[in-house]
Each structure stands twice: as structure tokens, then as C-alpha cells.
Amino acid sequence: MQCPKPSISTALIIGGGIFGVSTAAQLSNMGVQVTLINDGPLGNGASGRSLAWLNTARRRSLPYHRLRQAGIERYRVLADRNPGVSWLSFAGGLTWDAEDNSNEIVDVHRYERELGYLSELLSGEEVSARIEGVDGSQVTSAGAIFNGNEGWVDLPSLIAQLASEITASGGTIITDAGTAKLTVEDGRCTGAVCANGRSFTADRVLVATGPAVPAMLAGQGITIGDDTPVALLVETHPVAHPLQAVLNTPRVAIRPTPDGAFFLDSGWSEEEVVVHEDGSYQALDSTVSELVDEARKVLSGAPELKVKAVHLGPKPIPGGGEPVFGELEKLPGCFVAFSHSGATLGLLAGELLAEEMALELRHPLLDPFRPERFAN
């Protein structure tokens, strides 16, 4: 059976994060002439400072769960095609709640099991015995959930691989182009003009500029709900430690990196980021130190962790928390990709958006996440 031929010849992708690069790679492989533009180097935004935990854990709407589950499956295929790479791991995810009335770990475990999601409830002793690198004594009395199907990806590495596919297929990648403004003719999006003065035209345009999406579309009179906070991600120096799983604990989330370092983040540390009047961000030394201390508590052997870098910037979260994908009814020819779960959905979203853009399809999986839900 032959694949359908694209109904377009050109596409413009605005944004060099995982959504933009993934969609561009898919379109290029379909034979569409793709140009991708970015305001800086590839992955310079949220994709470059993401915990990048591949999961659909805990509670969320069933359509969102299904979308994320399909997203994880795409990474399983990628892992099979790239055996042994250091930037993609499926060592599982481990999570537990605080020792207070907010603890819902048992109910969440039951919920996940009812969905058919791989979920085990482990005691602290079982965690110490089974999950290498974790101090099980820190697990609270209700236990911890181990989701053995989960993993993590190093998005900059994945973006670099996809970028190579784009250029190998004849696509064009233009970095450091500055911010872009959409161009519209007769009510239809026809391209964009960049801050450096260059203009581009295309049959279809994708806006995948992370936290800048709502403001970019507001300029066209289109509202996209926006709950974007400022994120803080601490990167340590490499350290000899056996942890391979992703940890999501009450005071710190931890993800290994390809070079043996750790990425650390949490909800409480984000709230302590200082936003100055000029729009710049600052992480307090006390916040960073406390986050590192919390990581040492849950890692076996309490390893000495030295901070290599502190990454600050907006973390894209649409209004209501769920993704925004698809063509804009008010601006035909213009598609949007805006989501908190960029890592988990990165490959799948690129695949589905490329088909919608090039083949004029509407995927039912994306129907609950159309931008028009914010119209009212």
C-alpha cells in the first residue's frame, strides 16, 4: 500500500524545540520542502531545560492519558531502532507522596491499574531492594508507585538527531533568526517575517514557539489559555551513582543525564524564583542549596552533588493544563503546538501534526485538544 502524497509542497516551522523539529522531520520525510526557523540555536527554549520524564502517571483526563500513552509507545519504537544510546532510557519512574493528609498514593495506584497502566505499589524496603540508587527509608508509610514502563529522554540529543534527518531530506534550518511575526493574506496565514528582516512563505505554517505561543497568536486576535510559570532546573556535575529511574518525590524530582549528572526540579522551588522588573529571572542560592539537599536525602549513599548550572525560563503550560494542537479555525493555514508534556508527546505530536498539515487530515486523538476550546 502506497503512502498518500502530500497535498502541499512547502511548510514553514517556527520554533526549534522538540515539537517544531519533530514535525519538520516528519514533513521532510514525506517529501515536503521544509524550512525551520528559530530565534536562537535549536533547543534553546523549554526543550533545553526540561526534566523530560516520559510518562502518563497519576490522574488526568482519559483522552490526555491515551495521547500520552501513544507518545510513550513512539519512544519505545525509537529505542528499538537506536539500541544502546545514552540519551534514551526506560528504567522506570518512581513516585511517592508526603506523609500528610494530601497523600493519595494508594488511590492513584488503584486508578492507574484500572486504566491498565503498569503500576506497582512498593514499600520503602522493597524500593531499596529493587530500585537501584534510591534510599527506601525516605519513602512514606503509604508506599511508592513504580511505573516500570516509564523513562526519560535527553531532548537536546534527540533534537540534534532529528535535525540531521531534516537536512538529509533536503530541509532547511535557520537559527538565530530572531523573533518571527506571522504574515496573513486574505485571512490566511502565508508565512512569517523574522526580526532579522528575512521573510518566508509556505503552504502551511506551524507555530511551535513554546511559552511564546499565546502572545504570538494574540497578535492575530486569537486567544490561547496560558498558565505558563517560570521553571527552575538544577544541573549537577557528573557523579558516580547507580540511579537510572526517574524519581518524583514530595520535595524533589530527579532525572539522570547521559553523562552521569542529574537534573533536579520541584514545584516549591519554582515558586521561589525571583522575577525582576526587567523580566529577568533569578534563582536564590538558598533555593538551589535546599533542592540539592533534598536530592541527596533520597539518593542512596547521599552522594556529594555539585551544581554545574541553573537553568531558568518559562515552562509552557496551556490554560487548564492540557495540550493545544491543530489548525486555527480563525487563521487557516496556521497550525499550533503548545503543551507542558513536550517530551512525552514530542514524537507523536510531530507525526500527527505533519499528517494534518500535509494530508489535510484531522486526527481524532487531537480533537479534545483543538485551540478553539478557548474561543469562548
Tab-separated table of C-alpha atoms in Angstrom:
chain	number	residue	atom	x	y	z
A	1	MET	CA	0.000	0.000	0.000
A	2	GLN	CA	1.427	3.356	-1.037
A	3	CYS	CA	1.503	6.255	1.394
A	4	PRO	CA	-0.752	9.197	0.488
A	5	LYS	CA	1.006	12.015	-1.328
A	6	PRO	CA	1.167	15.400	0.409
A	7	SER	CA	-1.320	17.991	-0.803
A	8	ILE	CA	1.231	20.759	-0.124
A	9	SER	CA	4.754	21.401	-1.360
A	10	THR	CA	6.156	23.742	1.316
A	11	ALA	CA	5.920	24.185	5.083
A	12	LEU	CA	7.354	26.738	7.487
A	13	ILE	CA	8.079	25.644	11.058
A	14	ILE	CA	8.561	28.416	13.619
A	15	GLY	CA	10.353	27.068	16.680
A	16	GLY	CA	13.388	24.842	17.190
A	17	GLY	CA	12.165	22.864	20.193
A	18	ILE	CA	11.005	19.264	20.160
A	19	PHE	CA	7.577	19.965	18.611
A	20	GLY	CA	8.970	22.062	15.787
A	21	VAL	CA	11.898	19.801	14.949
A	22	SER	CA	9.824	16.611	15.226
A	23	THR	CA	7.131	17.953	12.894
A	24	ALA	CA	9.732	19.259	10.453
A	25	ALA	CA	11.441	15.862	10.335
A	26	GLN	CA	8.154	14.100	9.599
A	27	LEU	CA	7.218	16.565	6.866
A	28	SER	CA	10.663	16.311	5.272
A	29	ASN	CA	10.426	12.538	5.206
A	30	MET	CA	7.045	12.897	3.448
A	31	GLY	CA	8.647	14.906	0.662
A	32	VAL	CA	7.505	18.372	1.756
A	33	GLN	CA	10.055	21.164	1.340
A	34	VAL	CA	10.526	22.351	4.916
A	35	THR	CA	12.085	25.495	6.329
A	36	LEU	CA	12.524	25.659	10.107
A	37	ILE	CA	13.374	28.981	11.728
A	38	ASN	CA	14.317	29.632	15.342
A	39	ASP	CA	15.167	32.703	17.363
A	40	GLY	CA	18.420	31.136	18.589
A	41	PRO	CA	20.137	27.756	18.452
A	42	LEU	CA	17.961	24.647	18.332
A	43	GLY	CA	16.582	23.615	21.724
A	44	ASN	CA	17.356	26.985	23.301
A	45	GLY	CA	13.950	27.238	24.996
A	46	ALA	CA	11.906	24.938	27.203
A	47	SER	CA	13.166	21.791	25.443
A	48	GLY	CA	16.672	22.567	26.639
A	49	ARG	CA	15.688	22.802	30.291
A	50	SER	CA	13.104	20.036	30.566
A	51	LEU	CA	13.132	17.191	33.084
A	52	ALA	CA	11.949	15.163	30.043
A	53	TRP	CA	10.235	12.404	32.027
A	54	LEU	CA	8.327	10.073	29.681
A	55	ASN	CA	5.126	9.216	31.500
A	56	THR	CA	1.370	9.396	31.820
A	57	ALA	CA	1.325	8.800	35.556
A	58	ARG	CA	-1.228	9.806	38.161
A	59	ARG	CA	-4.627	11.267	37.270
A	60	ARG	CA	-5.516	13.123	34.088
A	61	SER	CA	-8.375	13.064	31.597
A	62	LEU	CA	-8.769	9.821	29.673
A	63	PRO	CA	-8.138	11.466	26.245
A	64	TYR	CA	-4.948	13.041	27.586
A	65	HIS	CA	-3.856	9.743	29.123
A	66	ARG	CA	-4.399	7.959	25.803
A	67	LEU	CA	-2.433	10.612	23.932
A	68	ARG	CA	0.490	10.369	26.328
A	69	GLN	CA	0.395	6.571	26.271
A	70	ALA	CA	0.686	6.665	22.484
A	71	GLY	CA	3.524	9.148	22.890
A	72	ILE	CA	5.461	6.735	25.105
A	73	GLU	CA	4.970	3.957	22.557
A	74	ARG	CA	6.685	6.072	19.897
A	75	TYR	CA	9.756	6.288	22.126
A	76	ARG	CA	9.729	2.524	22.587
A	77	VAL	CA	9.991	2.175	18.810
A	78	LEU	CA	12.763	4.786	18.752
A	79	ALA	CA	14.651	2.854	21.438
A	80	ASP	CA	14.383	-0.359	19.406
A	81	ARG	CA	15.792	1.450	16.374
A	82	ASN	CA	18.633	3.003	18.378
A	83	PRO	CA	19.758	0.292	20.789
A	84	GLY	CA	22.244	1.308	23.439
A	85	VAL	CA	22.026	5.085	23.012
A	86	SER	CA	22.820	7.009	26.179
A	87	TRP	CA	20.129	9.669	25.696
A	88	LEU	CA	17.026	7.464	25.957
A	89	SER	CA	16.207	5.202	28.905
A	90	PHE	CA	13.276	3.098	30.054
A	91	ALA	CA	14.433	2.306	33.585
A	92	GLY	CA	11.021	3.285	35.004
A	93	GLY	CA	9.642	6.020	37.205
A	94	LEU	CA	9.238	6.028	40.982
A	95	THR	CA	6.967	8.390	42.897
A	96	TRP	CA	5.719	8.839	46.422
A	97	ASP	CA	3.712	11.449	48.322
A	98	ALA	CA	4.284	13.428	51.503
A	99	GLU	CA	3.477	11.979	54.928
A	100	ASP	CA	0.303	14.031	55.464
A	101	ASN	CA	-3.378	14.168	54.538
A	102	SER	CA	-2.519	15.014	50.917
A	103	ASN	CA	-1.043	11.554	50.381
A	104	GLU	CA	-3.097	9.756	47.713
A	105	ILE	CA	-0.590	7.195	46.534
A	106	VAL	CA	-2.816	4.164	47.196
A	107	ASP	CA	-5.760	5.698	45.315
A	108	VAL	CA	-3.507	6.732	42.429
A	109	HIS	CA	-2.087	3.221	42.223
A	110	ARG	CA	-5.592	1.785	42.005
A	111	TYR	CA	-6.562	4.371	39.368
A	112	GLU	CA	-3.537	3.544	37.235
A	113	ARG	CA	-4.215	-0.187	37.499
A	114	GLU	CA	-7.824	0.330	36.385
A	115	LEU	CA	-6.523	2.099	33.262
A	116	GLY	CA	-4.211	-0.813	32.509
A	117	TYR	CA	-1.167	1.352	33.230
A	118	LEU	CA	1.822	-0.572	34.575
A	119	SER	CA	1.836	0.314	38.272
A	120	GLU	CA	3.300	-1.414	41.335
A	121	LEU	CA	2.872	-0.289	44.944
A	122	LEU	CA	6.131	-0.830	46.838
A	123	SER	CA	7.115	-0.384	50.467
A	124	GLY	CA	10.260	1.501	51.354
A	125	GLU	CA	12.076	-1.781	51.963
A	126	GLU	CA	11.016	-3.073	48.571
A	127	VAL	CA	12.198	0.152	46.937
A	128	SER	CA	15.643	-0.243	48.485
A	129	ALA	CA	15.814	-3.842	47.291
A	130	ARG	CA	14.535	-3.276	43.756
A	131	ILE	CA	15.222	0.296	42.600
A	132	GLU	CA	18.938	0.841	42.455
A	133	GLY	CA	20.138	4.202	43.688
A	134	VAL	CA	17.172	5.082	45.938
A	135	ASP	CA	17.166	5.346	49.731
A	136	GLY	CA	13.956	3.481	50.523
A	137	SER	CA	13.922	4.794	54.096
A	138	GLN	CA	12.697	8.103	52.680
A	139	VAL	CA	9.541	6.512	51.245
A	140	THR	CA	6.489	7.420	53.307
A	141	SER	CA	4.269	4.859	55.039
A	142	ALA	CA	1.719	4.600	52.190
A	143	GLY	CA	4.479	3.360	49.891
A	144	ALA	CA	5.712	4.363	46.461
A	145	ILE	CA	4.447	3.679	42.958
A	146	PHE	CA	6.865	2.181	40.471
A	147	ASN	CA	5.816	2.587	36.833
A	148	GLY	CA	8.137	0.229	35.009
A	149	ASN	CA	7.106	1.399	31.534
A	150	GLU	CA	8.317	4.971	32.062
A	151	GLY	CA	11.610	6.556	31.127
A	152	TRP	CA	13.435	9.717	30.151
A	153	VAL	CA	14.956	11.318	27.082
A	154	ASP	CA	17.671	13.913	26.647
A	155	LEU	CA	15.830	16.308	24.351
A	156	PRO	CA	18.875	18.199	23.019
A	157	SER	CA	20.306	14.874	21.805
A	158	LEU	CA	17.025	13.867	20.191
A	159	ILE	CA	16.620	17.295	18.585
A	160	ALA	CA	20.121	17.012	17.108
A	161	GLN	CA	19.280	13.622	15.587
A	162	LEU	CA	16.002	14.883	14.121
A	163	ALA	CA	17.737	17.982	12.751
A	164	SER	CA	20.147	15.712	10.896
A	165	GLU	CA	17.168	13.917	9.351
A	166	ILE	CA	15.684	17.239	8.224
A	167	THR	CA	18.809	18.401	6.438
A	168	ALA	CA	19.441	14.930	4.980
A	169	SER	CA	15.965	15.090	3.418
A	170	GLY	CA	16.662	18.483	1.874
A	171	GLY	CA	15.092	20.644	4.564
A	172	THR	CA	16.494	23.995	5.664
A	173	ILE	CA	17.193	25.005	9.274
A	174	ILE	CA	17.811	28.681	10.033
A	175	THR	CA	18.890	29.537	13.578
A	176	ASP	CA	19.391	32.928	15.245
A	177	ALA	CA	16.682	34.426	13.036
A	178	GLY	CA	15.186	36.475	15.868
A	179	THR	CA	11.511	36.556	16.740
A	180	ALA	CA	9.011	35.893	13.971
A	181	LYS	CA	5.740	37.594	13.103
A	182	LEU	CA	3.096	35.805	11.079
A	183	THR	CA	2.103	37.161	7.693
A	184	VAL	CA	-1.536	36.966	6.649
A	185	GLU	CA	-3.097	37.486	3.221
A	186	ASP	CA	-6.856	37.414	2.629
A	187	GLY	CA	-7.436	35.872	6.044
A	188	ARG	CA	-4.971	33.047	5.525
A	189	CYS	CA	-1.528	32.535	7.074
A	190	THR	CA	1.074	32.546	4.320
A	191	GLY	CA	4.382	32.680	6.187
A	192	ALA	CA	6.358	34.864	8.570
A	193	VAL	CA	8.800	37.757	8.786
A	194	CYS	CA	11.751	37.491	11.174
A	195	ALA	CA	13.409	40.167	13.251
A	196	ASN	CA	16.495	39.881	11.069
A	197	GLY	CA	14.387	41.052	8.130
A	198	ARG	CA	14.078	37.777	6.273
A	199	SER	CA	10.631	36.737	5.109
A	200	PHE	CA	9.340	33.266	4.319
A	201	THR	CA	6.265	31.964	2.541
A	202	ALA	CA	4.766	28.475	2.723
A	203	ASP	CA	1.617	26.488	2.096
A	204	ARG	CA	1.345	25.656	5.804
A	205	VAL	CA	2.852	27.234	8.921
A	206	LEU	CA	3.381	25.682	12.367
A	207	VAL	CA	3.781	27.891	15.437
A	208	ALA	CA	5.771	25.845	17.962
A	209	THR	CA	7.465	28.558	19.984
A	210	GLY	CA	6.797	27.109	23.444
A	211	PRO	CA	5.773	29.690	26.047
A	212	ALA	CA	5.685	32.408	23.355
A	213	VAL	CA	2.756	30.771	21.540
A	214	PRO	CA	-0.117	32.617	23.300
A	215	ALA	CA	1.396	36.084	22.802
A	216	MET	CA	2.317	35.331	19.199
A	217	LEU	CA	-1.252	34.337	18.360
A	218	ALA	CA	-2.771	37.137	20.424
A	219	GLY	CA	-1.294	39.431	17.806
A	220	GLN	CA	-3.734	37.821	15.368
A	221	GLY	CA	-6.698	38.225	17.739
A	222	ILE	CA	-6.618	34.552	18.764
A	223	THR	CA	-6.779	33.559	22.420
A	224	ILE	CA	-4.880	30.551	23.771
A	225	GLY	CA	-5.219	29.936	27.505
A	226	ASP	CA	-1.902	30.301	29.266
A	227	ASP	CA	-0.815	29.083	32.719
A	228	THR	CA	2.916	29.237	31.988
A	229	PRO	CA	5.121	29.534	35.122
A	230	VAL	CA	8.842	30.193	35.399
A	231	ALA	CA	10.731	26.914	35.723
A	232	LEU	CA	13.915	26.181	37.635
A	233	LEU	CA	16.087	23.207	36.674
A	234	VAL	CA	19.327	22.490	38.518
A	235	GLU	CA	22.019	20.533	36.677
A	236	THR	CA	24.726	18.811	38.713
A	237	HIS	CA	28.193	17.755	37.707
A	238	PRO	CA	28.544	14.064	36.799
A	239	VAL	CA	28.783	11.771	39.794
A	240	ALA	CA	29.308	8.033	40.155
A	241	HIS	CA	25.864	6.813	41.180
A	242	PRO	CA	23.649	3.876	40.130
A	243	LEU	CA	20.303	5.678	39.744
A	244	GLN	CA	18.704	5.086	36.342
A	245	ALA	CA	14.996	5.619	37.074
A	246	VAL	CA	13.236	8.979	37.241
A	247	LEU	CA	12.259	9.989	40.780
A	248	ASN	CA	9.278	12.185	41.609
A	249	THR	CA	9.240	12.693	45.370
A	250	PRO	CA	7.482	15.240	47.619
A	251	ARG	CA	10.422	17.648	47.662
A	252	VAL	CA	12.467	16.901	44.544
A	253	ALA	CA	12.252	15.262	41.125
A	254	ILE	CA	15.462	13.694	39.788
A	255	ARG	CA	16.405	12.530	36.328
A	256	PRO	CA	19.771	11.074	35.276
A	257	THR	CA	21.538	12.560	32.257
A	258	PRO	CA	23.593	10.835	29.538
A	259	ASP	CA	26.890	11.992	31.086
A	260	GLY	CA	26.123	10.741	34.611
A	261	ALA	CA	24.868	14.006	36.070
A	262	PHE	CA	21.395	14.732	37.469
A	263	PHE	CA	18.644	17.209	36.643
A	264	LEU	CA	16.651	18.394	39.665
A	265	ASP	CA	13.387	20.298	39.921
A	266	SER	CA	10.280	20.658	42.100
A	267	GLY	CA	7.100	22.657	42.454
A	268	TRP	CA	8.145	24.554	45.580
A	269	SER	CA	11.488	25.690	44.127
A	270	GLU	CA	9.742	27.156	41.068
A	271	GLU	CA	7.654	29.314	43.373
A	272	GLU	CA	10.825	30.821	44.862
A	273	VAL	CA	12.196	32.084	41.534
A	274	VAL	CA	12.561	35.860	41.595
A	275	VAL	CA	11.169	37.715	38.576
A	276	HIS	CA	12.714	41.164	38.256
A	277	GLU	CA	11.006	44.215	36.797
A	278	ASP	CA	13.118	43.999	33.640
A	279	GLY	CA	11.780	40.464	33.011
A	280	SER	CA	14.958	38.665	34.050
A	281	TYR	CA	14.910	35.702	36.456
A	282	GLN	CA	16.959	34.816	39.498
A	283	ALA	CA	17.266	31.604	41.496
A	284	LEU	CA	18.139	32.210	45.122
A	285	ASP	CA	21.226	30.415	46.401
A	286	SER	CA	19.172	29.117	49.315
A	287	THR	CA	16.641	27.576	46.935
A	288	VAL	CA	19.301	25.805	44.896
A	289	SER	CA	21.080	24.542	48.009
A	290	GLU	CA	17.879	23.186	49.510
A	291	LEU	CA	16.928	21.431	46.281
A	292	VAL	CA	20.344	19.748	46.189
A	293	ASP	CA	19.989	18.726	49.842
A	294	GLU	CA	16.587	17.177	49.127
A	295	ALA	CA	18.109	15.197	46.269
A	296	ARG	CA	20.914	13.872	48.466
A	297	LYS	CA	18.342	12.646	51.008
A	298	VAL	CA	16.543	10.354	48.565
A	299	LEU	CA	19.610	9.086	46.699
A	300	SER	CA	21.322	6.066	48.214
A	301	GLY	CA	24.612	6.930	49.851
A	302	ALA	CA	23.743	10.656	49.986
A	303	PRO	CA	26.257	11.465	47.232
A	304	GLU	CA	28.039	14.792	47.146
A	305	LEU	CA	26.308	16.833	44.431
A	306	LYS	CA	27.962	19.884	42.936
A	307	VAL	CA	25.927	22.344	40.892
A	308	LYS	CA	27.080	22.763	37.312
A	309	ALA	CA	24.315	25.061	36.041
A	310	VAL	CA	20.977	26.567	36.992
A	311	HIS	CA	18.504	26.771	34.115
A	312	LEU	CA	15.688	29.335	34.323
A	313	GLY	CA	12.882	30.211	31.949
A	314	PRO	CA	9.179	29.904	31.184
A	315	LYS	CA	7.715	26.401	31.189
A	316	PRO	CA	4.869	26.176	28.644
A	317	ILE	CA	1.594	25.144	30.274
A	318	PRO	CA	-1.688	25.893	28.451
A	319	GLY	CA	-4.726	27.087	30.356
A	320	GLY	CA	-6.310	24.073	32.033
A	321	GLY	CA	-3.086	22.092	31.710
A	322	GLU	CA	-3.910	20.096	28.594
A	323	PRO	CA	-2.174	20.487	25.198
A	324	VAL	CA	-3.165	22.648	22.256
A	325	PHE	CA	-2.687	21.098	18.819
A	326	GLY	CA	-4.021	21.676	15.324
A	327	GLU	CA	-5.053	24.239	12.747
A	328	LEU	CA	-6.550	27.551	13.820
A	329	GLU	CA	-10.101	27.977	12.545
A	330	LYS	CA	-9.704	31.757	12.591
A	331	LEU	CA	-6.420	31.620	10.700
A	332	PRO	CA	-6.411	28.837	8.082
A	333	GLY	CA	-3.008	27.550	7.096
A	334	CYS	CA	-1.623	28.157	10.588
A	335	PHE	CA	-1.152	25.253	12.994
A	336	VAL	CA	-0.140	25.355	16.651
A	337	ALA	CA	1.710	23.077	19.080
A	338	PHE	CA	1.664	24.192	22.724
A	339	SER	CA	1.963	21.774	25.638
A	340	HIS	CA	3.564	21.104	29.007
A	341	SER	CA	4.257	17.459	28.069
A	342	GLY	CA	6.692	18.287	25.286
A	343	ALA	CA	8.986	15.335	25.895
A	344	THR	CA	6.304	12.651	26.200
A	345	LEU	CA	4.315	13.949	23.221
A	346	GLY	CA	7.247	15.179	21.133
A	347	LEU	CA	7.463	12.360	18.596
A	348	LEU	CA	3.740	11.631	18.409
A	349	ALA	CA	2.730	15.289	18.034
A	350	GLY	CA	5.217	15.741	15.197
A	351	GLU	CA	3.801	12.707	13.433
A	352	LEU	CA	0.142	13.691	13.773
A	353	LEU	CA	0.650	17.379	13.027
A	354	ALA	CA	2.689	16.578	9.920
A	355	GLU	CA	-0.149	14.419	8.614
A	356	GLU	CA	-2.741	17.100	9.391
A	357	MET	CA	-0.637	19.751	7.661
A	358	ALA	CA	0.392	17.743	4.596
A	359	LEU	CA	-2.540	15.379	4.080
A	360	GLU	CA	-5.415	17.583	5.320
A	361	LEU	CA	-6.418	15.003	7.941
A	362	ARG	CA	-7.978	15.560	11.338
A	363	HIS	CA	-6.779	13.020	13.868
A	364	PRO	CA	-9.457	12.068	16.418
A	365	LEU	CA	-6.711	11.738	19.046
A	366	LEU	CA	-6.159	15.508	18.797
A	367	ASP	CA	-9.822	16.551	18.762
A	368	PRO	CA	-10.060	17.195	22.548
A	369	PHE	CA	-7.040	19.486	22.293
A	370	ARG	CA	-8.003	21.857	19.489
A	371	PRO	CA	-7.232	25.571	20.009
A	372	GLU	CA	-10.894	26.536	19.525
A	373	ARG	CA	-11.728	25.362	23.024
A	374	PHE	CA	-10.502	28.774	24.216
A	375	ALA	CA	-12.716	30.716	21.800
A	376	ASN	CA	-15.343	31.466	24.435
